[in-house]
Amino acid sequence: MTRIVALSGSLSRPSRTRALVTAIAERIADGRPAGTDARIDIVDIAELASSLAGVTSFERLPAPVAAAQDLLTQADVVVLGSPVYKGSYSGLFKHFIDLLDPTRLRGKVAVLAATGGSDRHALVLEHQWRPLASFLELHTVPAGVYVRDSEFEQYQLAADRVASQARIELAAAQARALLGWPLVSATTVALAA
């Protein structure tokens, strides 16, 4: 079984970022080889915030934080996403990553994603996420996924946002390729879903 864990760095509920990382994880799973299973888990910083905010020691992680870290450790693919705050990922997202032994994610396939108010933030994936992913020794797909807040309706990515949907599919296809899964066409994935 392939395990896909999506980490949402948003502090809001509901969350556009959570919707985005979930959509990416689902698109990756949709293209799994016939006869194989994929499990998707979501780690939501909004749910961990009260446990995470006061943590100052690696030795005394609250149970919910340790469990979330364990989920990431068990993943074959991680989808890392956060809303953009002041040109970077959210502070508690970074704090969660800072409390994680960097060797625990080494070699995992990763998709980088972000949501933001304007295109002005789109390069955050290259200037903030990729250096972090490199430090963690993740195998990141070339296509990052940045989606503007205005492309969501009721906290879900609008179906008519063709360019964003295509970007999600491209990133998912690249993740599947890094997993060594056979290539599938978008039509095949749509029929299987």
CSV table of N, CA and C in Angstrom, one decimal, residues 102-184:
chain,number,residue,atom,x,y,z
A,102,PRO,N,15.2,15.9,10.8
A,102,PRO,CA,15.3,16.0,9.4
A,102,PRO,C,15.5,14.8,8.6
A,103,THR,N,16.1,13.8,9.3
A,103,THR,CA,16.4,12.5,8.6
A,103,THR,C,15.1,11.7,8.4
A,104,ARG,N,14.0,12.0,9.1
A,104,ARG,CA,12.8,11.2,9.0
A,104,ARG,C,12.1,11.3,7.7
A,105,LEU,N,12.4,12.3,6.9
A,105,LEU,CA,11.7,12.5,5.6
A,105,LEU,C,12.6,12.2,4.4
A,106,ARG,N,13.9,11.9,4.7
A,106,ARG,CA,14.9,11.7,3.6
A,106,ARG,C,14.4,10.6,2.6
A,107,GLY,N,14.4,11.1,1.3
A,107,GLY,CA,14.1,10.2,0.2
A,107,GLY,C,12.7,10.0,-0.1
A,108,LYS,N,11.8,10.7,0.6
A,108,LYS,CA,10.4,10.6,0.2
A,108,LYS,C,10.1,11.5,-1.0
A,109,VAL,N,9.1,11.1,-1.7
A,109,VAL,CA,8.6,12.0,-2.8
A,109,VAL,C,7.7,13.1,-2.2
A,110,ALA,N,7.9,14.3,-2.7
A,110,ALA,CA,7.2,15.4,-2.2
A,110,ALA,C,6.6,16.3,-3.3
A,111,VAL,N,5.4,16.8,-3.0
A,111,VAL,CA,4.8,17.9,-3.9
A,111,VAL,C,4.6,19.1,-3.0
A,112,LEU,N,5.0,20.2,-3.5
A,112,LEU,CA,5.0,21.5,-2.8
A,112,LEU,C,3.8,22.3,-3.3
A,113,ALA,N,3.0,22.9,-2.3
A,113,ALA,CA,1.8,23.6,-2.7
A,113,ALA,C,1.7,24.8,-1.8
A,114,ALA,N,1.0,25.8,-2.3
A,114,ALA,CA,0.7,27.0,-1.6
A,114,ALA,C,-0.5,27.7,-2.1
A,115,THR,N,-1.2,28.4,-1.2
A,115,THR,CA,-2.3,29.3,-1.5
A,115,THR,C,-1.9,30.7,-1.1
A,116,GLY,N,-2.5,31.7,-1.8
A,116,GLY,CA,-2.2,33.1,-1.5
A,116,GLY,C,-3.1,34.0,-2.2
A,117,GLY,N,-3.1,35.3,-1.7
A,117,GLY,CA,-4.0,36.3,-2.2
A,117,GLY,C,-3.8,36.8,-3.6
A,118,SER,N,-2.6,36.7,-4.1
A,118,SER,CA,-2.3,37.2,-5.4
A,118,SER,C,-1.1,36.5,-6.0
A,119,ASP,N,-0.9,36.7,-7.3
A,119,ASP,CA,0.2,36.1,-8.0
A,119,ASP,C,1.5,36.6,-7.5
A,120,ARG,N,1.5,37.7,-6.8
A,120,ARG,CA,2.7,38.2,-6.2
A,120,ARG,C,3.5,37.2,-5.4
A,121,HIS,N,2.8,36.2,-4.8
A,121,HIS,CA,3.3,35.2,-3.9
A,121,HIS,C,3.8,33.9,-4.6
A,122,ALA,N,3.5,33.8,-5.9
A,122,ALA,CA,3.7,32.5,-6.6
A,122,ALA,C,5.1,32.0,-6.5
A,123,LEU,N,6.1,32.8,-6.4
A,123,LEU,CA,7.5,32.3,-6.4
A,123,LEU,C,7.9,31.8,-5.0
A,124,VAL,N,7.0,31.9,-4.0
A,124,VAL,CA,7.3,31.4,-2.7
A,124,VAL,C,7.7,29.9,-2.7
A,125,LEU,N,7.1,29.2,-3.7
A,125,LEU,CA,7.5,27.7,-3.8
A,125,LEU,C,8.9,27.5,-4.1
A,126,GLU,N,9.5,28.4,-4.9
A,126,GLU,CA,10.9,28.2,-5.3
A,126,GLU,C,11.9,28.8,-4.3
A,127,HIS,N,11.4,29.9,-3.6
A,127,HIS,CA,12.4,30.6,-2.8
A,127,HIS,C,12.3,30.2,-1.3
A,128,GLN,N,11.2,29.6,-0.9
A,128,GLN,CA,11.0,29.2,0.5
A,128,GLN,C,10.8,27.7,0.6
A,129,TRP,N,9.9,27.1,-0.1
A,129,TRP,CA,9.6,25.6,0.0
A,129,TRP,C,10.8,24.8,-0.5
A,130,ARG,N,11.3,25.1,-1.7
A,130,ARG,CA,12.4,24.2,-2.2
A,130,ARG,C,13.6,24.1,-1.3
A,131,PRO,N,14.1,25.2,-0.8
A,131,PRO,CA,15.3,25.1,0.1
A,131,PRO,C,15.0,24.2,1.4
A,132,LEU,N,13.7,24.4,1.9
A,132,LEU,CA,13.3,23.6,3.0
A,132,LEU,C,13.3,22.1,2.6
A,133,ALA,N,12.7,21.8,1.5
A,133,ALA,CA,12.6,20.4,1.0
A,133,ALA,C,14.0,19.8,0.7
A,134,SER,N,14.9,20.6,0.2
A,134,SER,CA,16.3,20.2,0.0
A,134,SER,C,16.9,19.8,1.3
A,135,PHE,N,16.8,20.7,2.3
A,135,PHE,CA,17.4,20.4,3.6
A,135,PHE,C,16.9,19.1,4.1
A,136,LEU,N,15.6,18.8,3.9
A,136,LEU,CA,15.0,17.6,4.4
A,136,LEU,C,15.3,16.4,3.5
A,137,GLU,N,16.0,16.6,2.4
A,137,GLU,CA,16.4,15.6,1.4
A,137,GLU,C,15.2,14.9,0.8
A,138,LEU,N,14.2,15.7,0.5
A,138,LEU,CA,13.0,15.2,-0.2
A,138,LEU,C,13.2,15.1,-1.7
A,139,HIS,N,12.6,14.2,-2.4
A,139,HIS,CA,12.6,14.2,-3.8
A,139,HIS,C,11.4,15.0,-4.3
A,140,THR,N,11.6,16.3,-4.5
A,140,THR,CA,10.4,17.1,-4.9
A,140,THR,C,10.1,17.0,-6.4
A,141,VAL,N,8.9,17.0,-6.8
A,141,VAL,CA,8.5,17.1,-8.2
A,141,VAL,C,8.8,18.4,-8.7
A,142,PRO,N,9.1,18.6,-10.0
A,142,PRO,CA,9.5,19.9,-10.5
A,142,PRO,C,8.3,20.9,-10.5
A,143,ALA,N,7.1,20.4,-10.6
A,143,ALA,CA,5.9,21.3,-10.7
A,143,ALA,C,5.4,21.6,-9.3
A,144,GLY,N,5.6,22.8,-8.8
A,144,GLY,CA,4.9,23.2,-7.6
A,144,GLY,C,3.5,23.7,-8.0
A,145,VAL,N,2.6,23.7,-7.0
A,145,VAL,CA,1.2,24.1,-7.2
A,145,VAL,C,0.9,25.3,-6.3
A,146,TYR,N,0.7,26.5,-7.0
A,146,TYR,CA,0.3,27.7,-6.3
A,146,TYR,C,-1.1,28.1,-6.8
A,147,VAL,N,-2.0,28.3,-5.9
A,147,VAL,CA,-3.4,28.7,-6.3
A,147,VAL,C,-3.8,29.9,-5.5
A,148,ARG,N,-4.3,30.9,-6.3
A,148,ARG,CA,-4.8,32.1,-5.6
A,148,ARG,C,-6.1,31.8,-4.9
A,149,ASP,N,-6.3,32.5,-3.8
A,149,ASP,CA,-7.5,32.4,-3.0
A,149,ASP,C,-8.8,32.6,-3.8
A,150,SER,N,-8.7,33.5,-4.8
A,150,SER,CA,-9.9,33.8,-5.6
A,150,SER,C,-10.4,32.6,-6.5
A,151,GLU,N,-9.6,31.6,-6.6
A,151,GLU,CA,-9.9,30.4,-7.4
A,151,GLU,C,-10.7,29.4,-6.6
A,152,PHE,N,-11.0,29.7,-5.4
A,152,PHE,CA,-11.8,28.8,-4.6
A,152,PHE,C,-13.2,29.3,-4.4
A,153,GLU,N,-14.1,28.3,-4.3
A,153,GLU,CA,-15.5,28.6,-4.0
A,153,GLU,C,-15.9,27.7,-2.9
A,154,GLN,N,-16.4,28.3,-1.8
A,154,GLN,CA,-16.8,27.6,-0.6
A,154,GLN,C,-15.7,26.7,-0.2
A,155,TYR,N,-14.5,27.2,-0.2
A,155,TYR,CA,-13.3,26.5,0.3
A,155,TYR,C,-12.9,25.3,-0.5
A,156,GLN,N,-13.4,25.2,-1.7
A,156,GLN,CA,-13.0,24.1,-2.7
A,156,GLN,C,-12.5,24.8,-4.0
A,157,LEU,N,-11.5,24.2,-4.6
A,157,LEU,CA,-11.0,24.7,-5.9
A,157,LEU,C,-12.1,24.6,-6.9
A,158,ALA,N,-12.4,25.7,-7.5
A,158,ALA,CA,-13.5,25.7,-8.5
A,158,ALA,C,-13.1,24.8,-9.7
A,159,ALA,N,-14.1,24.0,-10.1
A,159,ALA,CA,-13.9,23.1,-11.2
A,159,ALA,C,-13.5,23.7,-12.5
A,160,ASP,N,-13.9,25.0,-12.7
A,160,ASP,CA,-13.6,25.7,-14.0
A,160,ASP,C,-12.3,26.3,-14.0
A,161,ARG,N,-11.5,26.1,-13.0
A,161,ARG,CA,-10.1,26.7,-13.0
A,161,ARG,C,-9.2,25.7,-13.7
A,162,VAL,N,-9.2,25.7,-15.0
A,162,VAL,CA,-8.5,24.7,-15.8
A,162,VAL,C,-7.0,24.7,-15.6
A,163,ALA,N,-6.4,25.9,-15.5
A,163,ALA,CA,-5.0,26.0,-15.4
A,163,ALA,C,-4.5,25.4,-14.1
A,164,SER,N,-5.2,25.7,-13.0
A,164,SER,CA,-4.9,25.2,-11.7
A,164,SER,C,-5.1,23.7,-11.6
A,165,GLN,N,-6.2,23.2,-12.2
A,165,GLN,CA,-6.5,21.8,-12.2
A,165,GLN,C,-5.4,21.1,-13.0
A,166,ALA,N,-5.0,21.7,-14.1
A,166,ALA,CA,-3.9,21.1,-14.9
A,166,ALA,C,-2.6,21.0,-14.2
A,167,ARG,N,-2.3,22.1,-13.4
A,167,ARG,CA,-1.1,22.1,-12.6
A,167,ARG,C,-1.1,21.0,-11.5
A,168,ILE,N,-2.2,20.8,-10.9
A,168,ILE,CA,-2.4,19.7,-9.9
A,168,ILE,C,-2.1,18.4,-10.6
A,169,GLU,N,-2.7,18.2,-11.8
A,169,GLU,CA,-2.5,16.9,-12.5
A,169,GLU,C,-1.1,16.7,-12.8
A,170,LEU,N,-0.4,17.8,-13.3
A,170,LEU,CA,1.0,17.7,-13.7
A,170,LEU,C,1.8,17.3,-12.5
A,171,ALA,N,1.7,17.9,-11.3
A,171,ALA,CA,2.4,17.6,-10.1
A,171,ALA,C,2.1,16.2,-9.7
A,172,ALA,N,0.8,15.8,-9.7
A,172,ALA,CA,0.5,14.4,-9.4
A,172,ALA,C,1.1,13.4,-10.3
A,173,ALA,N,1.1,13.6,-11.6
A,173,ALA,CA,1.8,12.7,-12.5
A,173,ALA,C,3.3,12.6,-12.3
A,174,GLN,N,3.9,13.7,-11.9
A,174,GLN,CA,5.3,13.7,-11.6
A,174,GLN,C,5.6,12.9,-10.4
A,175,ALA,N,4.7,13.0,-9.4
A,175,ALA,CA,4.9,12.2,-8.2
A,175,ALA,C,4.7,10.8,-8.5
A,176,ARG,N,3.7,10.4,-9.3
A,176,ARG,CA,3.5,9.0,-9.6
A,176,ARG,C,4.7,8.5,-10.4
A,177,ALA,N,5.3,9.3,-11.2
A,177,ALA,CA,6.5,8.9,-12.0
A,177,ALA,C,7.7,8.6,-11.0
A,178,LEU,N,7.9,9.5,-10.0
A,178,LEU,CA,9.0,9.3,-9.0
A,178,LEU,C,8.7,8.0,-8.2
A,179,LEU,N,7.5,7.6,-8.0
A,179,LEU,CA,7.1,6.4,-7.3
A,179,LEU,C,7.4,5.2,-8.2
A,180,GLY,N,7.6,5.4,-9.5
A,180,GLY,CA,7.8,4.3,-10.4
A,180,GLY,C,6.5,3.7,-11.0
A,181,TRP,N,5.4,4.4,-10.8
A,181,TRP,CA,4.1,4.0,-11.3
A,181,TRP,C,4.1,4.2,-12.8
A,182,PRO,N,3.3,3.3,-13.5
A,182,PRO,CA,3.2,3.5,-14.9
A,182,PRO,C,2.5,4.8,-15.2
A,183,LEU,N,2.8,5.4,-16.4
A,183,LEU,CA,2.2,6.6,-16.8
A,183,LEU,C,0.7,6.3,-17.2
A,184,VAL,N,-0.2,7.2,-16.8
A,184,VAL,CA,-1.6,7.1,-17.2
A,184,VAL,C,-2.0,8.4,-17.7
